[in-house]
Amino acid sequence: MANRAGSNGIDATLYRKDGPWCTAFVDASLGTAGAQEAADRLPESVAQLLSSQQAKPGDVEAMRSAMRPADGVPSPVARFVAVNNGEVVLDELVQGHEAGDPRVECGPFPNLVPLARARGGQFAYVTAEVGRDGGEVRLLHSAAPGVHEQRSVSGDPEEAHHARRVPGAYNEPQNRAQTEEIWRRNADELAKHIDEVVRENRARLVVLSGDVKARELVHSQLAEATRALTTELDQHTRTGGADQDTVAKAVDARVSEVLADDINQLTEKIGNRANGDHPGAVLGFEEVVAALQRAQAETVVVSEFQDDHSLLALAAEPWLATEGSDGQGAETIGSWPAPEVLLRAAALTDASIRYVPPGVLPAGATIAALLRWPNGHASG
């Protein structure tokens, strides 16, 4: 999808559609009697909130129809819905996230902040359970529990192990070479699947488990870029003897390490680049707004939410302006909470945006930006 705002995957084309827009971020959990009763009431309560904001009847009905509980999905789980001109444009579940009270809004452009914040720094990752007779390759996402895609490679177990059924036959050079060639072909096919899933989904982690020999073969045949992302677990999960809970905890721990390393590297880069005669990063609200106005911001990093600020949303470049300014010649849509305007401007200038824990940015800053070109240097 083009024009995505970095790891949060916000599509800039949504901001280019004419309004009005209606958005809702709600609890979609089930599992208790109280949750079921709340789910039953939700469509009507959301419809009433939209009607009180003068939403069009078609938008109200589209939103009402989308207010469904997440049957069969473990709690907590939230649902984000965006409606444009009577059509449900986005309908996404955010697993593992507590939505709290419904956030329901109507406006000239969609408020995608709840979705972007819930996604956090999510990334795709791959787990591969491998054996000499094949394996399973699974695509997952750090912010959404559950398998998003699964591919299997199944060799012929009779063929792969035929020599071992004959006492001493496996030790014969010809039979041993034939069997090992079968294992190598299975490993090669698995490696190709892993490389393809990593490439197509920009996965940032591969966790390899299974038979020791099969892991060695698969690892050796991965593309160099994939090998750099790969961690091996010493668990033969395909035999059924491994503790699946232990494996899941090990995978979760590795995912958490990647997320923590990512934040550490990001904040360290900001600290290193924010100094000097021509800084490549800026700290502070006004500085970040100015960088977005110049389309100079490459990555906006929000440590503490800017709820106490508001900004002007503009209909054309530079897309945003501070209160009381002239909008630099562009038509002013209106004054809106800063988080909404910042996310919109980031998406429309093809910048990424990251929400990180409080207190991690240098010099006590609550918002910062890495720049495409240093201050004091012309672009290009």
Coordinates of N, CA and C in Angstrom, one line a residue, residues 40-246:
D40 N -24.2 -5.7 23.2 CA -25.6 -5.6 22.7 C -26.0 -4.1 22.6
R41 N -25.5 -3.3 23.6 CA -25.9 -1.9 23.6 C -25.1 -1.0 22.7
L42 N -23.9 -1.5 22.3 CA -22.9 -0.7 21.6 C -23.4 -0.1 20.3
P43 N -24.1 -0.9 19.4 CA -24.5 -0.3 18.1 C -25.4 1.0 18.3
E44 N -26.3 0.9 19.2 CA -27.2 2.0 19.4 C -26.5 3.2 20.1
S45 N -25.7 2.9 21.1 CA -25.0 4.0 21.8 C -24.1 4.7 20.8
V46 N -23.4 4.0 20.0 CA -22.5 4.7 19.0 C -23.3 5.5 18.0
A47 N -24.4 4.9 17.6 CA -25.3 5.6 16.6 C -25.8 6.9 17.3
Q48 N -26.2 6.9 18.5 CA -26.6 8.1 19.2 C -25.5 9.2 19.3
L49 N -24.3 8.7 19.6 CA -23.2 9.6 19.7 C -22.9 10.3 18.3
L50 N -23.0 9.5 17.2 CA -22.8 10.1 15.9 C -23.9 11.1 15.5
S51 N -25.2 10.7 15.9 CA -26.3 11.6 15.6 C -26.2 12.9 16.3
S52 N -25.6 12.9 17.5 CA -25.5 14.1 18.3 C -24.4 15.0 17.7
Q53 N -23.6 14.5 16.8 CA -22.5 15.2 16.1 C -23.0 15.6 14.7
Q54 N -24.3 15.4 14.4 CA -24.9 15.7 13.1 C -24.3 14.9 12.0
A55 N -24.0 13.6 12.3 CA -23.6 12.7 11.2 C -24.7 12.4 10.2
K56 N -24.4 12.1 9.0 CA -25.4 11.8 8.0 C -26.0 10.5 8.3
P57 N -27.3 10.3 8.0 CA -28.0 9.1 8.4 C -27.3 7.8 7.8
G58 N -26.8 8.0 6.5 CA -26.1 6.8 5.9 C -24.8 6.4 6.6
D59 N -24.1 7.4 7.2 CA -22.9 7.2 7.9 C -23.3 6.5 9.3
V60 N -24.3 7.0 9.9 CA -24.8 6.4 11.1 C -25.1 4.9 11.0
E61 N -25.9 4.6 9.9 CA -26.3 3.2 9.7 C -25.1 2.3 9.3
A62 N -24.1 2.8 8.5 CA -22.9 2.1 8.2 C -22.1 1.7 9.5
M63 N -22.0 2.7 10.3 CA -21.3 2.5 11.6 C -22.0 1.5 12.5
R64 N -23.3 1.7 12.6 CA -24.1 0.8 13.4 C -23.9 -0.7 13.0
S65 N -23.9 -0.9 11.7 CA -23.8 -2.3 11.2 C -22.4 -2.9 11.5
A66 N -21.4 -2.0 11.6 CA -20.0 -2.5 11.9 C -19.7 -2.7 13.4
M67 N -20.6 -2.3 14.2 CA -20.4 -2.5 15.7 C -20.7 -3.9 16.1
R68 N -19.8 -4.8 15.8 CA -20.0 -6.2 16.1 C -18.9 -6.6 17.2
P69 N -19.3 -7.5 18.1 CA -18.3 -8.0 19.0 C -17.3 -9.0 18.3
A70 N -16.2 -9.2 18.8 CA -15.2 -10.0 18.2 C -15.3 -11.4 18.7
D71 N -16.3 -12.2 18.1 CA -16.5 -13.5 18.5 C -15.3 -14.4 18.3
G72 N -15.0 -15.2 19.4 CA -13.9 -16.1 19.3 C -12.5 -15.5 19.4
V73 N -12.4 -14.2 19.7 CA -11.1 -13.6 19.8 C -10.9 -13.4 21.3
P74 N -9.7 -13.7 21.8 CA -9.4 -13.6 23.3 C -9.5 -12.1 23.7
S75 N -10.0 -11.8 24.9 CA -10.0 -10.5 25.4 C -8.6 -10.1 26.0
P76 N -8.3 -8.9 26.0 CA -9.0 -7.7 25.5 C -8.8 -7.6 24.0
V77 N -9.8 -7.0 23.3 CA -9.7 -6.7 21.9 C -10.5 -5.5 21.6
A78 N -10.0 -4.6 20.8 CA -10.7 -3.3 20.4 C -11.0 -3.4 18.9
R79 N -12.0 -2.6 18.5 CA -12.4 -2.5 17.1 C -12.3 -1.0 16.7
F80 N -11.6 -0.8 15.6 CA -11.6 0.6 15.0 C -12.3 0.5 13.7
V81 N -13.2 1.5 13.5 CA -14.0 1.6 12.3 C -14.0 3.0 11.8
A82 N -13.8 3.2 10.5 CA -13.9 4.5 9.8 C -14.9 4.4 8.7
V83 N -15.8 5.4 8.7 CA -16.9 5.4 7.7 C -16.7 6.7 6.9
N84 N -16.8 6.6 5.5 CA -16.8 7.7 4.6 C -17.9 7.7 3.6
N85 N -18.8 8.7 3.7 CA -19.9 8.7 2.7 C -20.7 7.4 2.7
G86 N -21.0 6.9 3.8 CA -21.9 5.8 4.0 C -21.2 4.4 3.7
E87 N -19.9 4.4 3.6 CA -19.2 3.2 3.3 C -18.1 3.0 4.4
V88 N -18.1 1.7 4.9 CA -17.1 1.3 5.9 C -15.8 1.1 5.2
V89 N -14.8 2.1 5.4 CA -13.5 2.1 4.7 C -12.5 1.3 5.5
L90 N -12.5 1.3 6.8 CA -11.7 0.6 7.7 C -12.5 -0.1 8.8
D91 N -12.1 -1.4 9.0 CA -12.8 -2.1 10.1 C -11.7 -3.1 10.6
E92 N -11.0 -2.7 11.7 CA -9.9 -3.5 12.1 C -10.0 -3.9 13.6
L93 N -9.6 -5.1 13.9 CA -9.5 -5.5 15.3 C -8.1 -5.3 15.8
V94 N -8.0 -4.8 17.0 CA -6.7 -4.6 17.6 C -6.6 -5.5 18.9
Q95 N -6.0 -6.6 18.7 CA -6.0 -7.6 19.8 C -5.0 -7.2 20.9
G96 N -5.3 -7.6 22.1 CA -4.5 -7.3 23.3 C -4.6 -5.8 23.7
H97 N -5.5 -5.1 23.2 CA -5.6 -3.6 23.6 C -7.0 -3.4 24.2
E98 N -6.9 -2.7 25.4 CA -8.1 -2.3 26.1 C -8.6 -0.9 25.6
A99 N -9.7 -0.8 25.0 CA -10.2 0.4 24.3 C -10.7 1.4 25.3
G100 N -11.3 1.0 26.5 CA -11.9 1.9 27.4 C -13.2 2.4 26.9
D101 N -13.6 3.6 27.2 CA -14.9 4.1 26.8 C -14.8 4.4 25.3
P102 N -16.0 4.2 24.6 CA -16.0 4.4 23.1 C -15.5 5.9 22.8
R103 N -14.7 5.9 21.7 CA -14.2 7.2 21.2 C -14.9 7.3 19.8
V104 N -15.8 8.2 19.7 CA -16.6 8.3 18.5 C -16.6 9.7 18.0
E105 N -16.2 10.0 16.7 CA -16.1 11.3 16.2 C -16.5 11.4 14.8
C106 N -16.9 12.6 14.4 CA -17.2 13.0 13.0 C -16.4 14.2 12.7
G107 N -15.9 14.3 11.4 CA -15.1 15.5 11.0 C -14.8 15.5 9.6
P108 N -14.1 16.5 9.1 CA -13.8 16.6 7.7 C -12.7 15.6 7.2
F109 N -11.9 15.1 8.2 CA -10.9 14.0 7.9 C -10.9 13.0 9.0
P110 N -10.5 11.8 8.8 CA -10.6 10.8 9.8 C -9.6 11.0 11.0
N111 N -10.1 10.7 12.2 CA -9.2 10.6 13.3 C -8.6 9.2 13.4
L112 N -7.4 9.0 12.9 CA -6.8 7.7 12.9 C -5.8 7.5 14.1
V113 N -5.8 8.5 15.0 CA -4.8 8.4 16.1 C -5.0 7.2 17.0
P114 N -6.3 6.8 17.4 CA -6.4 5.7 18.2 C -5.9 4.4 17.6
L115 N -6.1 4.2 16.3 CA -5.5 3.1 15.6 C -4.0 3.1 15.5
A116 N -3.5 4.2 15.2 CA -2.0 4.4 15.1 C -1.3 4.1 16.4
R117 N -1.9 4.7 17.5 CA -1.3 4.5 18.8 C -1.5 3.0 19.3
A118 N -2.6 2.4 19.0 CA -2.8 1.0 19.4 C -1.8 0.1 18.7
R119 N -1.5 0.4 17.4 CA -0.5 -0.4 16.7 C 0.9 -0.2 17.2
G120 N 1.1 0.9 17.8 CA 2.5 1.1 18.4 C 3.5 1.0 17.4
G121 N 4.6 0.3 17.7 CA 5.7 0.0 16.8 C 5.6 -1.4 16.2
Q122 N 4.4 -1.8 15.9 CA 4.2 -3.2 15.5 C 5.1 -3.5 14.3
F123 N 5.4 -4.8 14.2 CA 6.2 -5.2 13.0 C 5.8 -6.7 12.8
A124 N 6.0 -7.1 11.5 CA 5.7 -8.4 11.2 C 6.9 -9.3 11.5
Y125 N 6.6 -10.5 11.9 CA 7.7 -11.5 12.2 C 7.2 -12.9 11.7
V126 N 8.2 -13.8 11.6 CA 8.0 -15.1 11.1 C 8.5 -16.2 12.0
T127 N 7.7 -17.2 12.3 CA 8.1 -18.4 13.0 C 8.1 -19.5 12.0
A128 N 9.2 -20.4 12.1 CA 9.3 -21.5 11.2 C 9.6 -22.8 12.1
E129 N 8.7 -23.7 12.0 CA 9.0 -25.0 12.7 C 9.4 -26.0 11.6
V130 N 10.6 -26.5 11.7 CA 11.2 -27.3 10.6 C 11.6 -28.7 11.0
G131 N 11.4 -29.6 10.1 CA 11.9 -31.0 10.2 C 12.5 -31.4 8.9
R132 N 13.0 -32.6 8.9 CA 13.7 -33.1 7.7 C 12.6 -33.4 6.6
D133 N 11.4 -33.6 7.0 CA 10.4 -33.9 6.1 C 9.5 -32.7 5.7
G134 N 9.9 -31.5 6.1 CA 9.1 -30.3 5.8 C 9.0 -29.4 7.0
G135 N 8.0 -28.6 7.0 CA 7.8 -27.7 8.1 C 6.6 -26.7 7.9
E136 N 6.4 -25.8 8.8 CA 5.4 -24.8 8.7 C 6.0 -23.4 8.9
V137 N 5.6 -22.5 8.0 CA 6.1 -21.1 8.1 C 4.9 -20.2 8.4
R138 N 5.0 -19.4 9.5 CA 3.8 -18.6 10.0 C 4.2 -17.2 10.0
L139 N 3.3 -16.3 9.5 CA 3.4 -14.9 9.6 C 2.6 -14.4 10.8
L140 N 3.2 -13.6 11.6 CA 2.6 -13.0 12.8 C 2.9 -11.5 12.9
H141 N 2.2 -10.8 13.8 CA 2.4 -9.4 14.0 C 2.6 -9.1 15.5
S142 N 3.5 -8.3 15.8 CA 3.8 -8.1 17.3 C 2.6 -7.5 18.0
A143 N 1.8 -6.7 17.4 CA 0.7 -6.1 18.1 C -0.7 -6.8 17.9
A144 N -0.7 -8.0 17.3 CA -1.9 -8.7 17.0 C -1.7 -10.2 17.2
P145 N -2.0 -10.7 18.3 CA -1.8 -12.1 18.6 C -2.5 -13.0 17.5
G146 N -2.0 -14.1 17.2 CA -2.6 -15.0 16.2 C -1.8 -15.0 14.9
V147 N -2.0 -16.1 14.2 CA -1.3 -16.3 12.9 C -2.1 -15.6 11.8
H148 N -1.4 -14.8 11.0 CA -2.0 -14.1 9.9 C -1.9 -14.9 8.6
E149 N -0.9 -15.7 8.5 CA -0.7 -16.5 7.3 C 0.1 -17.7 7.6
Q150 N -0.2 -18.8 7.0 CA 0.6 -20.0 7.3 C 0.9 -20.8 6.0
R151 N 2.1 -21.2 5.8 CA 2.5 -22.0 4.6 C 3.2 -23.3 5.1
S152 N 2.9 -24.4 4.4 CA 3.4 -25.6 4.8 C 4.2 -26.2 3.7
V153 N 5.3 -26.9 4.0 CA 6.1 -27.7 3.1 C 6.1 -29.1 3.6
S154 N 5.6 -30.0 2.8 CA 5.5 -31.4 3.2 C 6.2 -32.3 2.3
G155 N 7.4 -32.8 2.7 CA 8.1 -33.8 2.0 C 7.4 -35.1 2.2
D156 N 7.9 -36.2 1.5 CA 7.4 -37.5 1.7 C 8.1 -38.2 2.8
P157 N 7.5 -38.4 4.0 CA 8.2 -38.9 5.1 C 8.7 -40.4 4.8
E158 N 7.9 -41.1 4.0 CA 8.4 -42.5 3.6 C 9.6 -42.4 2.8
E159 N 9.7 -41.5 1.9 CA 10.9 -41.3 1.1 C 12.0 -40.8 1.9
A160 N 11.7 -39.8 2.8 CA 12.8 -39.2 3.5 C 13.5 -40.1 4.5
H161 N 12.7 -41.2 4.9 CA 13.3 -42.0 6.0 C 13.4 -43.5 5.5
H162 N 13.3 -43.7 4.2 CA 13.2 -45.1 3.8 C 14.5 -45.9 4.1
A163 N 15.6 -45.2 4.0 CA 16.9 -45.9 4.3 C 17.0 -46.4 5.7
R164 N 16.4 -45.6 6.6 CA 16.6 -45.9 8.0 C 15.8 -47.2 8.4
R165 N 14.8 -47.6 7.6 CA 14.1 -48.8 7.9 C 14.8 -50.1 7.7
V166 N 15.9 -50.0 6.9 CA 16.7 -51.1 6.6 C 18.0 -51.1 7.4
P167 N 18.1 -52.1 8.3 CA 19.3 -52.0 9.2 C 20.6 -51.9 8.4
G168 N 21.3 -50.8 8.8 CA 22.6 -50.6 8.1 C 22.6 -49.9 6.8
A169 N 21.3 -49.8 6.2 CA 21.3 -49.2 4.9 C 21.6 -47.8 4.8
Y170 N 21.3 -47.1 5.9 CA 21.6 -45.6 5.9 C 23.1 -45.4 5.8
N171 N 23.8 -46.3 6.3 CA 25.3 -46.1 6.4 C 25.9 -46.3 5.0
E172 N 25.1 -46.9 4.1 CA 25.7 -47.1 2.8 C 25.8 -45.8 2.1
P173 N 26.9 -45.4 1.5 CA 27.1 -44.1 0.9 C 26.0 -43.6 0.0
Q174 N 25.5 -44.5 -0.9 CA 24.5 -44.1 -1.9 C 23.2 -43.8 -1.2
N175 N 22.7 -44.6 -0.3 CA 21.5 -44.3 0.4 C 21.6 -43.1 1.3
R176 N 22.7 -42.9 1.9 CA 22.9 -41.8 2.8 C 22.9 -40.5 2.0
A177 N 23.5 -40.5 0.8 CA 23.6 -39.3 0.0 C 22.2 -39.0 -0.6
Q178 N 21.4 -40.1 -0.9 CA 20.1 -39.8 -1.5 C 19.1 -39.2 -0.4
T179 N 19.2 -39.8 0.8 CA 18.4 -39.3 1.9 C 18.7 -37.8 2.3
E180 N 20.0 -37.5 2.3 CA 20.4 -36.2 2.7 C 20.1 -35.2 1.6
E181 N 20.0 -35.6 0.3 CA 19.6 -34.8 -0.8 C 18.1 -34.4 -0.6
I182 N 17.3 -35.4 -0.2 CA 15.9 -35.2 0.1 C 15.7 -34.1 1.2
W183 N 16.5 -34.3 2.3 CA 16.4 -33.3 3.4 C 16.8 -31.9 2.8
R184 N 17.9 -31.8 2.0 CA 18.3 -30.6 1.5 C 17.3 -29.9 0.6
R185 N 16.5 -30.7 -0.2 CA 15.5 -30.1 -1.1 C 14.4 -29.6 -0.2
N186 N 14.0 -30.3 0.8 CA 12.9 -29.8 1.7 C 13.4 -28.5 2.4
A187 N 14.6 -28.5 2.9 CA 15.1 -27.3 3.5 C 15.2 -26.1 2.6
D188 N 15.6 -26.4 1.3 CA 15.6 -25.3 0.3 C 14.3 -24.7 0.1
E189 N 13.2 -25.6 0.0 CA 11.9 -25.1 -0.3 C 11.4 -24.3 0.9
L190 N 11.7 -24.7 2.2 CA 11.3 -24.0 3.3 C 12.0 -22.6 3.4
A191 N 13.3 -22.6 3.1 CA 14.0 -21.3 3.1 C 13.5 -20.4 2.1
K192 N 13.1 -20.9 0.9 CA 12.5 -20.0 -0.1 C 11.1 -19.4 0.4
H193 N 10.3 -20.2 1.1 CA 9.1 -19.7 1.6 C 9.4 -18.6 2.7
I194 N 10.3 -18.9 3.6 CA 10.7 -17.9 4.6 C 11.1 -16.6 4.0
D195 N 12.1 -16.7 3.0 CA 12.6 -15.5 2.4 C 11.4 -14.7 1.7
E196 N 10.5 -15.4 1.1 CA 9.4 -14.7 0.4 C 8.5 -14.0 1.4
V197 N 8.1 -14.7 2.5 CA 7.2 -14.1 3.5 C 7.9 -12.9 4.1
V198 N 9.2 -13.0 4.4 CA 10.0 -11.9 5.0 C 10.0 -10.7 4.1
R199 N 10.3 -11.0 2.8 CA 10.4 -9.9 1.8 C 9.0 -9.2 1.6
E200 N 8.0 -10.0 1.4 CA 6.7 -9.4 1.1 C 6.1 -8.6 2.2
N201 N 6.4 -9.0 3.5 CA 5.8 -8.3 4.7 C 6.8 -7.5 5.5
R202 N 8.0 -7.3 4.9 CA 9.0 -6.5 5.6 C 9.2 -7.0 7.1
A203 N 9.2 -8.3 7.2 CA 9.4 -8.9 8.6 C 10.7 -8.5 9.2
R204 N 10.7 -8.3 10.5 CA 12.0 -7.9 11.1 C 12.5 -8.9 12.1
L205 N 11.9 -10.1 12.1 CA 12.4 -11.1 13.0 C 12.0 -12.5 12.4
V206 N 12.9 -13.5 12.5 CA 12.5 -14.8 12.1 C 13.0 -15.7 13.2
V207 N 12.1 -16.5 13.8 CA 12.4 -17.5 14.8 C 12.3 -18.9 14.3
L208 N 13.4 -19.6 14.3 CA 13.5 -20.9 13.7 C 13.6 -22.0 14.8
S209 N 12.7 -23.0 14.7 CA 12.8 -24.1 15.7 C 12.6 -25.4 15.0
G210 N 12.8 -26.5 15.7 CA 12.6 -27.8 15.1 C 13.9 -28.7 15.2
D211 N 13.9 -29.7 14.3 CA 15.0 -30.6 14.3 C 16.4 -29.9 14.0
V212 N 17.4 -30.3 14.8 CA 18.7 -29.6 14.7 C 19.2 -29.6 13.3
K213 N 19.3 -30.8 12.7 CA 19.9 -30.9 11.3 C 19.0 -30.1 10.3
A214 N 17.7 -30.1 10.5 CA 16.9 -29.3 9.6 C 17.1 -27.8 9.8
R215 N 17.2 -27.4 11.0 CA 17.5 -26.0 11.3 C 18.8 -25.5 10.6
E216 N 19.8 -26.4 10.7 CA 21.1 -26.0 10.1 C 20.9 -25.9 8.6
L217 N 20.2 -26.8 8.0 CA 20.1 -26.8 6.5 C 19.3 -25.6 6.1
V218 N 18.1 -25.3 6.8 CA 17.3 -24.2 6.4 C 18.1 -22.9 6.6
H219 N 18.7 -22.7 7.8 CA 19.5 -21.5 8.1 C 20.5 -21.2 7.0
S220 N 21.2 -22.3 6.6 CA 22.3 -22.1 5.6 C 21.8 -21.7 4.2
Q221 N 20.5 -22.0 3.9 CA 20.0 -21.7 2.6 C 19.1 -20.4 2.6
L222 N 19.0 -19.7 3.7 CA 18.3 -18.5 3.8 C 19.1 -17.4 3.0
A223 N 18.4 -16.4 2.5 CA 19.0 -15.2 1.9 C 19.8 -14.5 3.0
E224 N 20.9 -13.9 2.7 CA 21.7 -13.2 3.7 C 20.9 -12.2 4.5
A225 N 20.0 -11.5 3.9 CA 19.3 -10.5 4.7 C 18.3 -11.2 5.7
T226 N 17.8 -12.3 5.3 CA 16.9 -13.1 6.2 C 17.7 -13.7 7.4
R227 N 18.9 -14.2 7.1 CA 19.7 -14.8 8.1 C 20.1 -13.8 9.2
A228 N 20.2 -12.5 8.8 CA 20.6 -11.5 9.8 C 19.4 -11.2 10.7
L229 N 18.2 -11.6 10.4 CA 17.0 -11.4 11.2 C 16.7 -12.7 12.1
T230 N 17.4 -13.8 11.9 CA 17.0 -15.1 12.4 C 17.6 -15.4 13.7
T231 N 16.7 -15.9 14.6 CA 17.1 -16.5 15.9 C 16.6 -17.9 15.9
E232 N 17.5 -18.8 16.4 CA 17.1 -20.2 16.5 C 16.8 -20.6 18.0
L233 N 15.7 -21.4 18.1 CA 15.3 -21.9 19.4 C 15.7 -23.4 19.4
D234 N 16.3 -23.8 20.5 CA 16.7 -25.2 20.6 C 15.5 -26.1 21.1
Q235 N 14.5 -26.1 20.2 CA 13.2 -26.8 20.6 C 12.8 -27.5 19.3
H236 N 12.6 -28.9 19.5 CA 12.1 -29.6 18.3 C 10.6 -29.7 18.4
T237 N 9.9 -28.6 18.1 CA 8.5 -28.4 18.3 C 7.7 -29.4 17.4
R238 N 8.2 -29.8 16.3 CA 7.4 -30.7 15.4 C 7.2 -32.1 15.9
T239 N 8.0 -32.5 16.9 CA 7.9 -33.9 17.4 C 6.7 -34.0 18.4
G240 N 6.2 -32.9 18.9 CA 5.2 -32.9 19.9 C 5.7 -33.0 21.3
G241 N 7.1 -33.2 21.4 CA 7.7 -33.4 22.7 C 8.0 -32.1 23.4
A242 N 8.1 -31.0 22.6 CA 8.5 -29.7 23.1 C 7.3 -29.1 23.9
D243 N 7.6 -28.3 24.9 CA 6.7 -27.5 25.7 C 6.3 -26.3 24.9
Q244 N 5.0 -26.3 24.3 CA 4.6 -25.2 23.4 C 4.5 -23.9 24.2
D245 N 4.2 -24.0 25.5 CA 4.1 -22.7 26.3 C 5.5 -22.1 26.4
T246 N 6.5 -23.0 26.6 CA 7.9 -22.5 26.7 C 8.3 -21.9 25.4

